Coordinates of C-alpha atoms (C1' of nucleotides) in Angstrom, one line a residue:
Chain A
M179 CA 82.6 152.6 -152.3
S180 CA 80.9 155.5 -150.6
D181 CA 80.2 155.4 -146.9
M182 CA 79.7 151.7 -146.4
T183 CA 79.8 150.9 -142.7
F184 CA 78.0 147.6 -142.6
N185 CA 78.5 145.2 -139.8
H186 CA 76.6 142.3 -138.5
K187 CA 74.1 144.4 -136.6
E188 CA 73.1 146.4 -139.6
C189 CA 72.9 143.3 -141.7
G190 CA 70.3 141.8 -139.5
S191 CA 70.6 138.3 -138.1
C192 CA 72.8 137.0 -140.9
P193 CA 75.4 138.3 -143.4
I194 CA 73.2 137.4 -146.2
R195 CA 70.7 139.9 -144.8
H196 CA 67.2 140.8 -145.5
R197 CA 65.6 137.4 -145.3
A198 CA 67.8 136.2 -148.2
V199 CA 69.4 133.1 -146.8
C200 CA 69.4 133.8 -143.1
A201 CA 66.6 133.1 -140.7
R202 CA 67.9 129.7 -139.6
C203 CA 71.6 130.2 -139.7
D204 CA 73.7 129.9 -136.6
V205 CA 76.8 131.6 -135.4
D206 CA 79.3 129.3 -137.0
E207 CA 77.9 130.1 -140.4
L208 CA 77.8 133.8 -139.6
E209 CA 81.5 133.8 -139.0
E210 CA 82.2 131.6 -141.9
L211 CA 80.3 133.8 -144.2
D212 CA 81.9 136.9 -142.8
A213 CA 85.2 135.6 -144.0
I214 CA 84.2 135.5 -147.6
K215 CA 82.0 138.6 -147.6
Y216 CA 82.7 141.9 -149.3
Y217 CA 80.6 144.8 -150.4
R218 CA 80.4 146.4 -153.8
S219 CA 78.7 149.5 -155.2
Y220 CA 77.6 150.3 -158.7
E221 CA 76.4 153.5 -160.4
A222 CA 73.0 153.6 -162.0
G223 CA 73.2 152.2 -165.5
Q224 CA 76.5 150.4 -164.9
P225 CA 76.7 146.7 -166.0
I226 CA 77.4 144.1 -163.4
V227 CA 77.9 141.1 -165.6
W228 CA 77.1 140.2 -169.1
S229 CA 75.3 137.1 -170.3
G230 CA 77.9 134.3 -170.6
D231 CA 80.4 135.9 -168.2
R232 CA 81.9 133.8 -165.5
M233 CA 80.5 134.8 -162.2
D234 CA 82.7 134.2 -159.2
F235 CA 80.3 135.4 -156.6
V236 CA 76.8 135.3 -155.4
A237 CA 75.3 138.3 -153.7
S238 CA 72.4 139.9 -151.9
V239 CA 71.0 143.3 -152.8
V240 CA 71.5 145.7 -150.0
T241 CA 70.3 148.9 -151.5
G242 CA 69.1 149.9 -155.0
V243 CA 67.7 148.0 -157.9
A244 CA 69.3 145.7 -160.5
S245 CA 67.7 144.0 -163.5
L246 CA 68.3 140.7 -165.3
S247 CA 67.6 141.0 -169.0
Q248 CA 67.9 139.1 -172.2
A249 CA 68.6 140.8 -175.5
M250 CA 68.1 139.8 -179.1
E251 CA 70.7 140.9 -181.7
D252 CA 68.3 143.4 -183.3
G253 CA 68.1 145.3 -180.0
R254 CA 64.8 144.1 -178.6
T255 CA 65.3 143.4 -174.9
Q256 CA 63.2 141.8 -172.3
M257 CA 63.8 142.2 -168.6
V258 CA 63.4 138.7 -166.9
G259 CA 64.1 139.6 -163.3
L260 CA 64.1 142.6 -161.1
L261 CA 66.2 142.6 -158.0
L262 CA 65.1 144.8 -155.1
P263 CA 66.8 145.1 -151.7
S264 CA 66.8 141.6 -150.0
D265 CA 66.8 139.8 -153.3
F266 CA 69.5 137.3 -154.1
L267 CA 71.7 137.3 -157.2
G268 CA 73.6 134.4 -158.6
R269 CA 73.3 130.6 -158.9
P270 CA 75.3 128.3 -156.8
G271 CA 76.7 125.6 -158.9
R272 CA 76.7 127.4 -162.1
D273 CA 79.6 129.2 -163.7
A274 CA 78.2 131.4 -166.3
A275 CA 75.7 134.2 -165.9
P276 CA 72.7 133.4 -168.2
Y277 CA 71.5 137.1 -168.4
D278 CA 72.8 140.6 -168.5
V279 CA 72.8 142.1 -165.0
V280 CA 72.6 145.9 -164.8
A281 CA 72.4 148.3 -162.0
V282 CA 69.2 150.2 -162.6
S283 CA 69.7 152.7 -159.8
N284 CA 72.7 153.2 -157.6
L285 CA 73.3 149.8 -156.1
T286 CA 75.1 148.1 -153.2
L287 CA 75.6 144.3 -153.2
C288 CA 76.7 142.1 -150.4
C289 CA 78.9 139.6 -152.2
F290 CA 80.2 136.1 -151.2
R291 CA 82.9 134.4 -153.1
R292 CA 81.1 131.6 -154.9
K293 CA 83.3 128.5 -154.3
P294 CA 83.5 128.8 -150.5
F295 CA 79.8 129.7 -150.5
E296 CA 79.0 126.5 -152.4
Q297 CA 81.2 124.5 -150.1
M298 CA 79.4 125.8 -147.1
M299 CA 76.1 125.1 -148.8
L300 CA 77.0 121.4 -149.1
R301 CA 77.8 121.2 -145.4
T302 CA 74.7 123.0 -144.2
P303 CA 71.5 121.4 -145.5
H304 CA 69.2 124.2 -144.3
V305 CA 71.1 126.7 -146.3
S306 CA 70.5 124.7 -149.5
Q307 CA 67.0 124.3 -148.4
R308 CA 66.6 128.0 -148.1
L309 CA 68.2 128.5 -151.5
L310 CA 65.6 126.1 -153.0
E311 CA 62.9 128.1 -151.3
M312 CA 64.2 131.3 -152.8
T313 CA 64.5 129.8 -156.3
L314 CA 60.9 128.5 -156.1
D315 CA 59.8 132.1 -155.1
E316 CA 61.7 133.4 -158.2
L317 CA 60.0 130.8 -160.3
D318 CA 56.6 131.9 -159.0
A319 CA 57.4 135.5 -159.7
A320 CA 58.6 134.6 -163.2
R321 CA 55.3 132.8 -163.9
E322 CA 53.1 135.5 -162.6
W323 CA 55.1 137.8 -164.9
M324 CA 54.4 135.4 -167.8
L325 CA 50.7 135.9 -167.3
I326 CA 51.3 139.7 -167.4
L327 CA 53.4 139.5 -170.5
G328 CA 51.1 137.1 -172.4
R329 CA 47.6 138.1 -171.5
K330 CA 47.3 141.6 -170.0
T331 CA 46.6 144.9 -171.7
A332 CA 49.0 147.7 -171.5
R333 CA 47.0 149.4 -168.8
E334 CA 46.8 146.2 -166.8
K335 CA 50.5 145.7 -167.2
I336 CA 51.3 149.1 -165.8
A337 CA 48.9 148.6 -162.9
S338 CA 50.4 145.2 -162.2
L339 CA 53.9 146.6 -162.1
L340 CA 52.9 149.5 -159.8
A341 CA 51.1 147.0 -157.5
I342 CA 54.1 144.7 -157.4
I343 CA 56.5 147.6 -156.5
A344 CA 54.0 149.0 -154.0
R345 CA 53.7 145.6 -152.3
R346 CA 57.5 145.2 -152.1
E347 CA 58.0 148.6 -150.6
A348 CA 55.2 148.0 -148.1
S349 CA 56.6 144.6 -147.0
L350 CA 60.1 146.1 -146.5
E351 CA 59.0 149.1 -144.6
L352 CA 56.6 146.9 -142.6
T353 CA 54.0 149.6 -143.2
T354 CA 50.4 148.7 -142.9
A355 CA 49.5 148.6 -146.5
G356 CA 46.0 150.0 -146.1
D357 CA 45.7 153.0 -148.2
G358 CA 47.7 156.1 -149.0
M359 CA 50.9 154.3 -150.1
D360 CA 53.6 156.2 -151.9
F361 CA 57.0 155.4 -153.3
E362 CA 59.7 156.5 -155.6
L363 CA 59.7 154.6 -158.9
P364 CA 63.0 152.9 -159.2
L365 CA 62.7 152.5 -163.0
T366 CA 62.9 154.8 -166.0
R367 CA 60.0 154.6 -168.5
E368 CA 62.3 152.6 -170.8
A369 CA 63.1 150.1 -168.1
M370 CA 59.4 149.7 -167.3
A371 CA 58.8 149.1 -171.0
D372 CA 61.5 146.4 -171.0
Y373 CA 59.9 144.8 -168.0
L374 CA 56.4 144.8 -169.4
G375 CA 57.1 144.0 -173.1
L376 CA 55.9 147.5 -174.2
T377 CA 57.4 150.6 -175.7
L378 CA 58.3 153.5 -173.6
E379 CA 55.7 155.7 -175.3
T380 CA 53.0 153.3 -174.4
V381 CA 54.2 153.2 -170.8
S382 CA 54.1 157.0 -170.7
R383 CA 50.7 157.1 -172.2
Q384 CA 49.2 154.5 -169.8
I385 CA 50.7 156.2 -166.7
S386 CA 49.2 159.5 -167.9
A387 CA 45.9 157.7 -168.3
L388 CA 46.0 156.1 -164.8
K389 CA 46.8 159.6 -163.5
R390 CA 43.9 161.2 -165.5
D391 CA 41.5 158.5 -164.1
G392 CA 42.6 159.1 -160.5
V393 CA 44.1 155.7 -159.9
I394 CA 47.5 157.2 -159.1
T395 CA 48.9 160.6 -158.5
L396 CA 52.4 161.7 -159.6
E397 CA 54.7 164.1 -157.8
G398 CA 57.3 164.9 -160.4
K399 CA 58.0 162.1 -162.8
R400 CA 59.1 159.4 -160.4
K401 CA 57.2 159.8 -157.1
V402 CA 53.9 157.8 -157.2
V403 CA 51.1 158.1 -154.8
I404 CA 48.4 155.4 -154.6
P405 CA 45.4 156.8 -152.9
D406 CA 43.4 153.5 -153.0
Y407 CA 45.4 150.3 -153.3
D408 CA 42.2 148.2 -153.9
R409 CA 41.3 150.4 -156.9
L410 CA 44.8 149.8 -158.3
Q411 CA 44.4 146.1 -157.7
I412 CA 41.2 146.1 -159.7
E413 CA 43.0 147.7 -162.6
T414 CA 45.5 144.9 -162.7
G415 CA 42.8 142.5 -163.9
D416 CA 43.8 139.9 -161.2
D417 CA 41.6 138.2 -158.7
T418 CA 39.9 140.9 -156.8
D419 CA 40.4 139.3 -153.4
G420 CA 42.9 142.0 -153.0
G421 CA 45.2 142.1 -149.9
L422 CA 48.9 141.5 -149.8
M423 CA 49.5 137.8 -150.2
I424 CA 53.3 138.5 -150.5
Chain B
M82 CA 45.9 102.1 -165.5
S83 CA 46.6 100.5 -168.9
D84 CA 49.6 98.1 -169.2
M85 CA 51.9 99.7 -166.8
T86 CA 54.7 97.3 -166.1
F87 CA 57.4 99.6 -164.8
N88 CA 60.2 98.3 -162.7
H89 CA 63.6 99.6 -161.8
K90 CA 65.2 98.7 -165.0
E91 CA 62.7 100.4 -167.2
C92 CA 62.7 103.4 -165.0
G93 CA 66.4 103.9 -165.5
S94 CA 68.9 104.2 -162.7
C95 CA 66.4 105.7 -160.3
P96 CA 62.7 105.5 -159.6
I97 CA 62.4 109.2 -160.3
R98 CA 63.4 108.2 -163.8
H99 CA 64.4 110.1 -166.9
R100 CA 67.2 112.2 -165.3
A101 CA 64.7 113.8 -163.1
V102 CA 66.2 113.4 -159.7
C103 CA 68.4 110.3 -160.2
A104 CA 71.9 110.3 -161.7
R105 CA 73.7 110.2 -158.4
C106 CA 71.3 108.2 -156.2
D107 CA 72.4 105.0 -154.6
V108 CA 70.6 101.7 -153.8
D109 CA 69.3 102.7 -150.4
E110 CA 67.4 105.6 -151.9
L111 CA 66.1 103.5 -154.7
E112 CA 64.5 101.1 -152.3
E113 CA 63.3 103.9 -150.1
L114 CA 61.7 105.7 -153.0
D115 CA 60.2 102.4 -154.3
A116 CA 58.2 102.1 -151.1
I117 CA 56.4 105.4 -151.6
K118 CA 56.0 105.2 -155.4
Y119 CA 52.9 104.7 -157.4
Y120 CA 51.8 105.3 -161.0
R121 CA 48.8 107.3 -162.1
S122 CA 47.2 107.8 -165.5
Y123 CA 45.1 110.6 -166.8
E124 CA 43.0 111.1 -170.0
A125 CA 43.7 114.0 -172.4
G126 CA 42.0 117.1 -171.1
Q127 CA 41.6 115.8 -167.5
P128 CA 42.6 118.1 -164.7
I129 CA 45.2 116.9 -162.3
V130 CA 45.1 119.6 -159.7
W131 CA 43.6 123.1 -159.5
S132 CA 45.4 126.1 -158.3
G133 CA 45.1 126.3 -154.5
D134 CA 44.5 122.5 -154.1
R135 CA 46.6 120.7 -151.6
M136 CA 49.1 118.5 -153.4
D137 CA 50.1 115.4 -151.4
F138 CA 52.6 114.1 -154.0
V139 CA 55.4 115.1 -156.3
A140 CA 55.8 113.3 -159.6
S141 CA 57.8 112.7 -162.7
V142 CA 56.2 112.6 -166.1
V143 CA 56.6 109.1 -167.6
T144 CA 54.6 109.5 -170.8
G145 CA 52.4 112.3 -172.3
V146 CA 52.3 116.0 -171.7
A147 CA 50.9 118.2 -168.9
S148 CA 50.5 121.9 -168.7
L149 CA 50.7 124.4 -165.8
S150 CA 48.5 127.4 -166.4
Q151 CA 47.2 130.5 -164.8
A152 CA 43.7 131.8 -165.5
M153 CA 42.1 135.2 -165.1
E154 CA 38.4 135.4 -164.1
D155 CA 37.4 136.6 -167.5
G156 CA 38.7 133.5 -169.1
R157 CA 42.1 134.6 -170.4
T158 CA 44.6 131.9 -169.6
Q159 CA 48.3 131.7 -169.9
M160 CA 50.3 128.5 -169.8
V161 CA 53.3 129.0 -167.6
G162 CA 54.9 125.5 -167.8
L163 CA 54.9 122.6 -170.1
L164 CA 55.8 119.2 -168.7
L165 CA 57.1 116.6 -171.1
P166 CA 58.4 113.1 -170.3
S167 CA 61.2 113.3 -167.7
D168 CA 60.0 116.6 -166.3
F169 CA 59.2 117.0 -162.6
L170 CA 55.9 118.1 -161.1
G171 CA 55.5 119.4 -157.6
R172 CA 57.3 121.5 -155.1
P173 CA 58.8 119.9 -152.0
G174 CA 58.0 121.9 -149.0
R175 CA 54.9 123.6 -150.4
D176 CA 51.4 122.5 -149.7
A177 CA 49.3 124.2 -152.2
A178 CA 49.5 124.0 -156.0
P179 CA 50.1 127.5 -157.4
Y180 CA 48.7 126.7 -160.9
D181 CA 46.1 124.6 -162.6
V182 CA 47.7 121.4 -163.8
V183 CA 46.0 119.6 -166.8
A184 CA 46.8 116.5 -168.8
V185 CA 47.2 117.9 -172.3
S186 CA 47.5 114.4 -173.8
N187 CA 47.1 111.0 -172.2
L188 CA 49.5 111.1 -169.4
T189 CA 51.2 108.8 -166.9
L190 CA 52.9 110.1 -163.8
C191 CA 55.3 108.4 -161.5
C192 CA 54.2 109.8 -158.1
F193 CA 55.9 109.9 -154.7
R194 CA 54.0 110.7 -151.5
R195 CA 55.2 114.1 -150.6
K196 CA 55.9 113.9 -146.9
P197 CA 58.2 110.8 -147.1
F198 CA 59.8 112.3 -150.2
E199 CA 60.6 115.5 -148.3
Q200 CA 62.0 113.6 -145.3
M201 CA 64.3 111.7 -147.6
M202 CA 65.4 114.9 -149.2
L203 CA 66.4 116.3 -145.9
R204 CA 68.6 113.3 -145.3
T205 CA 70.2 113.1 -148.7
P206 CA 71.9 116.4 -149.6
H207 CA 72.6 115.4 -153.2
V208 CA 68.9 114.9 -153.8
S209 CA 68.1 118.5 -152.7
Q210 CA 71.1 119.6 -154.7
R211 CA 69.5 117.9 -157.7
L212 CA 66.1 119.5 -156.9
L213 CA 67.8 122.9 -156.9
E214 CA 69.4 122.2 -160.3
M215 CA 66.0 121.2 -161.7
T216 CA 64.4 124.3 -160.3
L217 CA 67.1 126.5 -161.8
D218 CA 66.5 124.8 -165.1
E219 CA 62.8 125.5 -164.9
L220 CA 63.6 129.1 -164.0
D221 CA 65.8 129.4 -167.1
A222 CA 63.1 128.0 -169.3
A223 CA 60.5 130.4 -167.8
R224 CA 62.8 133.3 -168.5
E225 CA 63.5 132.2 -172.1
W226 CA 59.7 132.0 -172.4
M227 CA 59.4 135.5 -171.0
L228 CA 61.5 136.8 -173.9
I229 CA 59.2 135.0 -176.3
L230 CA 56.1 136.3 -174.7
G231 CA 57.3 139.9 -174.4
R232 CA 59.3 140.6 -177.5
K233 CA 58.7 138.1 -180.3
T234 CA 56.3 138.3 -183.2
A235 CA 53.7 135.7 -183.8
R236 CA 55.8 134.0 -186.4
E237 CA 58.8 133.9 -184.2
K238 CA 56.8 132.6 -181.3
I239 CA 55.5 129.6 -183.4
A240 CA 59.0 128.9 -184.7
S241 CA 60.4 129.1 -181.1
L242 CA 57.8 126.7 -179.8
L243 CA 58.4 124.2 -182.6
A244 CA 62.2 124.5 -182.1
I245 CA 61.8 123.8 -178.3
I246 CA 59.6 120.8 -178.9
A247 CA 61.9 119.5 -181.6
R248 CA 64.9 119.9 -179.3
R249 CA 63.2 118.0 -176.5
E250 CA 62.2 115.2 -178.8
A251 CA 65.7 114.9 -180.2
S252 CA 67.3 114.9 -176.7
L253 CA 65.0 112.1 -175.5
E254 CA 65.4 110.0 -178.5
L255 CA 69.1 110.6 -178.6
T256 CA 68.7 111.3 -182.2
T257 CA 71.4 113.2 -183.9
A258 CA 69.5 116.4 -184.5
G259 CA 71.0 117.3 -187.8
D260 CA 68.2 117.7 -190.3
G261 CA 65.1 115.9 -191.2
M262 CA 63.5 115.9 -187.7
D263 CA 59.9 115.1 -187.3
F264 CA 57.5 114.7 -184.4
E265 CA 53.9 114.6 -183.4
L266 CA 52.6 118.0 -182.0
P267 CA 51.5 117.2 -178.5
L268 CA 49.4 120.4 -178.3
T269 CA 46.1 121.6 -179.9
R270 CA 46.2 124.9 -181.6
E271 CA 44.4 126.4 -178.6
A272 CA 47.0 125.0 -176.2
M273 CA 49.8 126.5 -178.4
A274 CA 47.9 129.8 -178.3
D275 CA 47.8 129.6 -174.5
Y276 CA 51.5 128.8 -174.4
L277 CA 52.4 131.7 -176.6
G278 CA 50.0 134.5 -175.6
L279 CA 48.2 134.4 -178.9
T280 CA 44.8 133.4 -180.2
L281 CA 44.2 130.0 -181.8
E282 CA 43.4 131.7 -185.2
T283 CA 46.8 133.4 -185.2
V284 CA 48.5 130.2 -184.4
S285 CA 46.8 128.5 -187.2
R286 CA 47.6 131.3 -189.7
Q287 CA 51.3 131.3 -188.7
I288 CA 51.6 127.6 -189.0
S289 CA 50.1 127.8 -192.4
A290 CA 52.5 130.6 -193.3
L291 CA 55.6 128.6 -192.2
K292 CA 54.3 125.7 -194.2
R293 CA 53.7 127.9 -197.3
D294 CA 57.3 129.2 -196.9
G295 CA 58.7 125.7 -196.7
V296 CA 60.1 126.0 -193.2
I297 CA 58.0 123.1 -192.0
T298 CA 55.8 120.4 -193.6
L299 CA 52.6 119.0 -192.1
E300 CA 51.3 115.5 -192.4
G301 CA 47.8 115.7 -191.2
K302 CA 47.3 118.4 -188.6
R303 CA 49.6 117.3 -185.9
K304 CA 52.6 115.6 -187.5
V305 CA 55.4 118.2 -188.2
V306 CA 58.4 117.6 -190.4
I307 CA 61.3 120.0 -190.1
P308 CA 63.5 119.6 -193.2
D309 CA 66.1 122.1 -192.1
Y310 CA 66.5 122.8 -188.4
D311 CA 68.8 125.7 -188.9
R312 CA 66.2 127.4 -191.1
L313 CA 63.7 127.0 -188.3
Q314 CA 66.2 128.4 -185.8
I315 CA 66.6 131.5 -187.9
E316 CA 62.9 132.0 -187.9
T317 CA 62.9 132.1 -184.1
G318 CA 64.8 135.4 -184.1
D319 CA 67.3 134.0 -181.6
D320 CA 71.1 134.1 -181.8
T321 CA 71.9 132.3 -185.0
D322 CA 74.8 130.3 -183.6
G323 CA 72.3 127.5 -183.9
G324 CA 73.1 124.1 -182.5
L325 CA 71.3 122.3 -179.7
M326 CA 72.5 123.8 -176.4
I327 CA 69.8 121.9 -174.6
Chain C
dC141 C1' 27.9 104.1 -192.8
dG142 C1' 26.2 108.6 -191.5
dC143 C1' 25.7 112.2 -188.2
dA144 C1' 27.5 115.0 -184.5
dA145 C1' 31.3 116.9 -182.2
dT146 C1' 35.8 118.5 -182.2
dT147 C1' 39.5 120.8 -184.2
dC148 C1' 41.4 123.4 -187.6
dT149 C1' 41.5 126.8 -191.5
dT150 C1' 40.5 131.0 -193.9
dG151 C1' 38.4 135.5 -194.7
dA152 C1' 36.8 140.3 -193.4
dT153 C1' 37.1 143.8 -190.3
dC154 C1' 38.6 146.3 -186.2
dT155 C1' 41.7 148.0 -182.7
dG156 C1' 45.4 148.3 -179.3
dA157 C1' 49.9 149.1 -179.3
dG158 C1' 54.0 150.2 -182.2
dT159 C1' 56.4 153.7 -185.0
dC160 C1' 58.0 158.1 -186.2
dA161 C1' 58.4 162.7 -185.0
dA162 C1' 57.9 166.9 -182.4
dT163 C1' 57.8 169.2 -178.0
dG164 C1' 58.4 169.8 -173.0
dC165 C1' 60.9 169.8 -168.8
dA166 C1' 64.9 169.4 -165.4
dC167 C1' 69.3 169.8 -164.4
dC168 C1' 74.0 170.8 -165.2
dA169 C1' 78.2 173.2 -167.1
dG170 C1' 80.1 177.0 -169.0
Chain D
dC201 C1' 71.2 183.1 -168.8
dT202 C1' 72.0 179.9 -172.3
dG203 C1' 72.8 175.9 -174.8
dG204 C1' 73.1 171.0 -174.1
dT205 C1' 71.8 166.4 -172.6
dG206 C1' 68.8 163.0 -170.9
dC207 C1' 64.2 161.7 -169.6
dA208 C1' 59.2 162.2 -170.4
dT209 C1' 55.0 163.5 -172.8
dT210 C1' 51.9 163.9 -176.7
dG211 C1' 50.2 163.6 -181.4
dA212 C1' 49.4 161.5 -186.0
dC213 C1' 49.6 157.5 -188.5
dT214 C1' 50.4 152.4 -189.3
dC215 C1' 50.0 147.7 -188.8
dA216 C1' 50.2 143.1 -186.4
dG217 C1' 47.3 140.4 -184.3
dA218 C1' 42.4 140.1 -182.1
dT219 C1' 37.7 139.5 -183.1
dC220 C1' 33.8 137.9 -185.5
dA221 C1' 32.1 134.7 -188.7
dA222 C1' 31.9 130.9 -192.1
dG223 C1' 33.4 126.6 -193.6
dA224 C1' 36.4 122.4 -194.0
dA225 C1' 38.6 118.4 -192.2
dT226 C1' 39.0 114.7 -188.7
dT227 C1' 37.4 112.0 -185.3
dG228 C1' 34.3 109.3 -182.8
dC229 C1' 30.0 106.8 -182.1
dG230 C1' 25.4 104.7 -182.6

DNA sequence: CGCAATTCTTGATCTGAGTCAATGCACCAG
DNA sequence: CTGGTGCATTGACTCAGATCAAGAATTGCG
């Protein structure tokens, strides 16, 4: 489990850190959650749960990236959720995992045993309130994603994905997201293809095209530099009112 | 407002009828909800709210069909939600509508003023609990839809949509969904195209193809007969374990 | 009833993305 | 340094679905 040395302080104001459930929680809940909390790490590529498995925990992503995906028997797969640090995994009140969950990169989860977590939820309305908020956010993300999958061209899809990741990185690092953003791509070309409903060859070609056209710069295969975020935003095909509306 | 003569009885066990929020509500809530309840009707094609509009109500669909959709400036649009009778519209705690909501067919909503509804929610944990349940269901539906949009062929998309509607119809009418299902398509070809990320021509062609291959029968343009649900299920490309897992 | 307006179907052609296949590039182990 | 293994890139070709363009069927209305 590597050099995990988390404690309250590092976790922020609440054991379910990173804005996940916290914000309004008080000390009692902190201590109560602490009692049912444990950390877990996974290697890149390692499965966390398979669709249909019983899940006896809920969790918050501490570091790394995980994906939710659905597979068809013939091998076609579609990613339906991407969990970055601060995102929440699991569904209180539901036993079975509806998707395959896989660690895309090395990953650390902050887990809570599900039953006690649910019991706490029942007693603390603002926690359920927060869970509803988070679920609505996920729903919004899924629906933005549906527009991407259904109506955007391959180039727009890639631009949209890069913009989404760039925004997330910026919001976590509290960087002013003016221009000159850069980040490490947490996904392989194949994972990006699964995210966007493309093939990995098309992903590779479109990334090359965006590079050729000066929209992005690559350092190595994974490090992306975005010299002009507004330019990237235009390539997404979305409303051009730009800005980070998180 | 046509011949609306709803009352508690007709609405089922709860004013937010059709399993929407009800199930576990008690008489106090019934009466409380009644005080803030009103019905509204819309003509086919009529907009209900535009993306960004302030929404001062939440509602449950009584009859008819409504769609949630997202539009790009250049006219491309993607439907991101389809509301059939018993579905819930609106998001407690959020002011602005995130999508365009349009009445696809003639539509009746059972509305509740948002503020009092939210206040009631805060006081009655099991109602928020139920809201969370419903939101998770919507999320699951959105993610199933993402697989359809990202990875299925046009033929599989049409079959999937027909299967989804057939299932819904069956579950509402409490029909045994063995074989010989039939229903009126609540969507135009164009709306189906917006749902599935296709063009209306492709929708038309694939429906014709399914008819030619005996998977479905058409009576007129809108009435669909499904002689063998399992056969349709196979055409969807999904797990062939068939059955209605609602 | 007849005429216009929708909505749907079908055909011909074009094209963006998929498929198949080769090659390139890092990084690691022996 | 050398062969191997896992990503990534690039090219040549194909094809599913989009686009453009007529018509046909339904519906509605004066």
